[in-house]
C-alpha angles and dihedrals in degrees: 000000000000116000112227126217089247091056091049091052093048090049091050092050093049091047092050091049091051095048092045090052091048092050091049092050093050097047116097126215106239118216128182126206142145097247133015116197119197112208133024104223118120094289095047095046093047092048091051094047094045094047092046094047087053093056106269128127111239136195119193122205116200125185094205129053097252140046121264097359094172094051100044094093095041124120088231100238119162132187105244103182105193109201133153092267093063099034095133090064100048120133092197137015113277138171094195118137132215092238092053091047091052091049091052090047090053093050094046100044095046094060106127086003133166118230090212092064111095095207150134098065097214095196088063094039089056090054092053093047092053094042095046095086092049089051092057090048090048090056090048089054086060090057101265109130121217133192130193112270129162122017138217094271092053102043108005094258139044113270142202128209130206113249102233124229110236116307099338121105119267091247091056090051091055094047090049091052092049093047090054089055090051089053091049090050091048094235112175115232126194106201125196087022125133120207109214111164136033117223109235124195112186094320096321120107107228104170147319142264118228140170132211106238093210102052103011092240110164125222134193109196111193114202145161089232136020118204119199111211095153101133128234136313103252092119095055115084094192093056092046090052092048100042104030104024092167089072093067091057094046098037123227149206119225109202097168128096107316089205087071096095101145094262094152092048092051093050093045093050090055091060094047103268117151122241120215109265094214118053134171144174133255107225122227116245083254088062096185134040134176114266116289093252087064097048088046088052093051126359089214086079087075087073090066099092146099096282100042116138094204117100112253095015099089111110095197088069096052140079116262119196138180133233094295095042096258122141110236109170149022102271091209094055119127109282096251092053093047092049092047090052090052098045097039093044093066090203100118144185099068124201135194123212120229130178129209098259093113114062092198093050092049090055090050096046092048088060089060094058089089088068130063091246102077128057126187134192140155093241136029089240091056090043091055090050093047093052097036095239106146097189099043097097092052092045091051093050092050091048092050091050092050091048092051091049092044089227126103103199093169101057107001101244109169122244094254091063104036101079125167122250122235112275090227127065168223095136129191137208115206124192106238129195136182117275116210138177104191144011136238112218135054135126119004114237139178126235090281091056090249116147113247137199127239086269090057092250114147116240108230113241098008125108135167132200139172126018092345089067112015098105092109091069098062147038101206103314126065119222111249110274090342091117091065092049094043093049094054092041092052091051095045093050094042092052089054091047093049090052090053090054105037109023 
């Protein structure tokens, strides 16, 4: 068939339109700034505000469509350690001392600890304890009101709580107050934008590549400093397998922010930053949940945990056994201890025994019989046989005896939690796994929050704050509400430091 001139012209026009569209799609918008902060949790927001208030131009990159998505439903509690060294910032009178505060930190963060772990780094912990009161006052200066909350006896340190605005959660009130400050400082924010590659010029980080997840628009943000505030890695299965391999054997439920997929860690590793060799998880207050197949089957399974308000559902009052049916821990232990016993024990899978005293629970558990995660029998002997747990019958008898005596000599569970099972079946075994909301690990940093290599050499232009880098504060247990305080403190101090360098 002969091609006419008209056909050639039409083809040329279509081809030019296609190539023009391709060129447009592949061209990045280039932005220049002093500091680019990736992530708008507490650490990212505070870094941006602090740097901007100290005279630097700042661009924020946020993967979601809103600020501070993880913190919006928080109760807004902050550690506010009031020691002699920060007396001018006290909310209440206190005779606490730095030495006593450090001793409590050591006791708290080493619960369920591992002697091989070289953290906490107490020189940096001391800094955060002293700076915590100033951080609360700094937020108040931005218009976010605080009031005293928990005390030393309750949480190991004095605390302050955001005064919420109307019906919204305290966390939302804080994020709103910080976002208003960003607006006042004219900080540029790219929402729904995923940072995916650091720009590296002869060993110096000079910016970041990012893409808008709605319209695929590409950005190159050139900066004197890049700050990673990208959160942890709980939403990334590959990192969990690599850094906490015990989890894969035990199974787990991650109920934190699923956007926390270790993005900052991945980018940092590619430019030579070191990743902490020892990582861990921060359990949810619920501590344990039935296996994910069960919660996927029926969301009501999420109510089977330590803090359930439904009679018969509370896991802290039940018997937990390992893969041979042996009891191995106090089921009412603090979450970090219970999780450590499960992961370190290497005797998964773990099962919890339930009786038929709750009609609602029985209906729920019966649904799970179609999976491999629930077993049912009329007697404990038959249940042990059904599940192949040779020591279950003995463990159950010993637990019943301890419950009737009101004294758990084997594992020290207090009388309020060691309750007897019904003498009559049916009985159930439910596969239980750790439930966690955050991770401990991430990018190694020095005392200035600068990312470092395996040889402890600082990487020029690259910094990390918040959950992506807070491993140095803890062994295996986080200090109650200290992560909130530490995240804002890291950002506040880093913003000041960046201004000293780059202003």
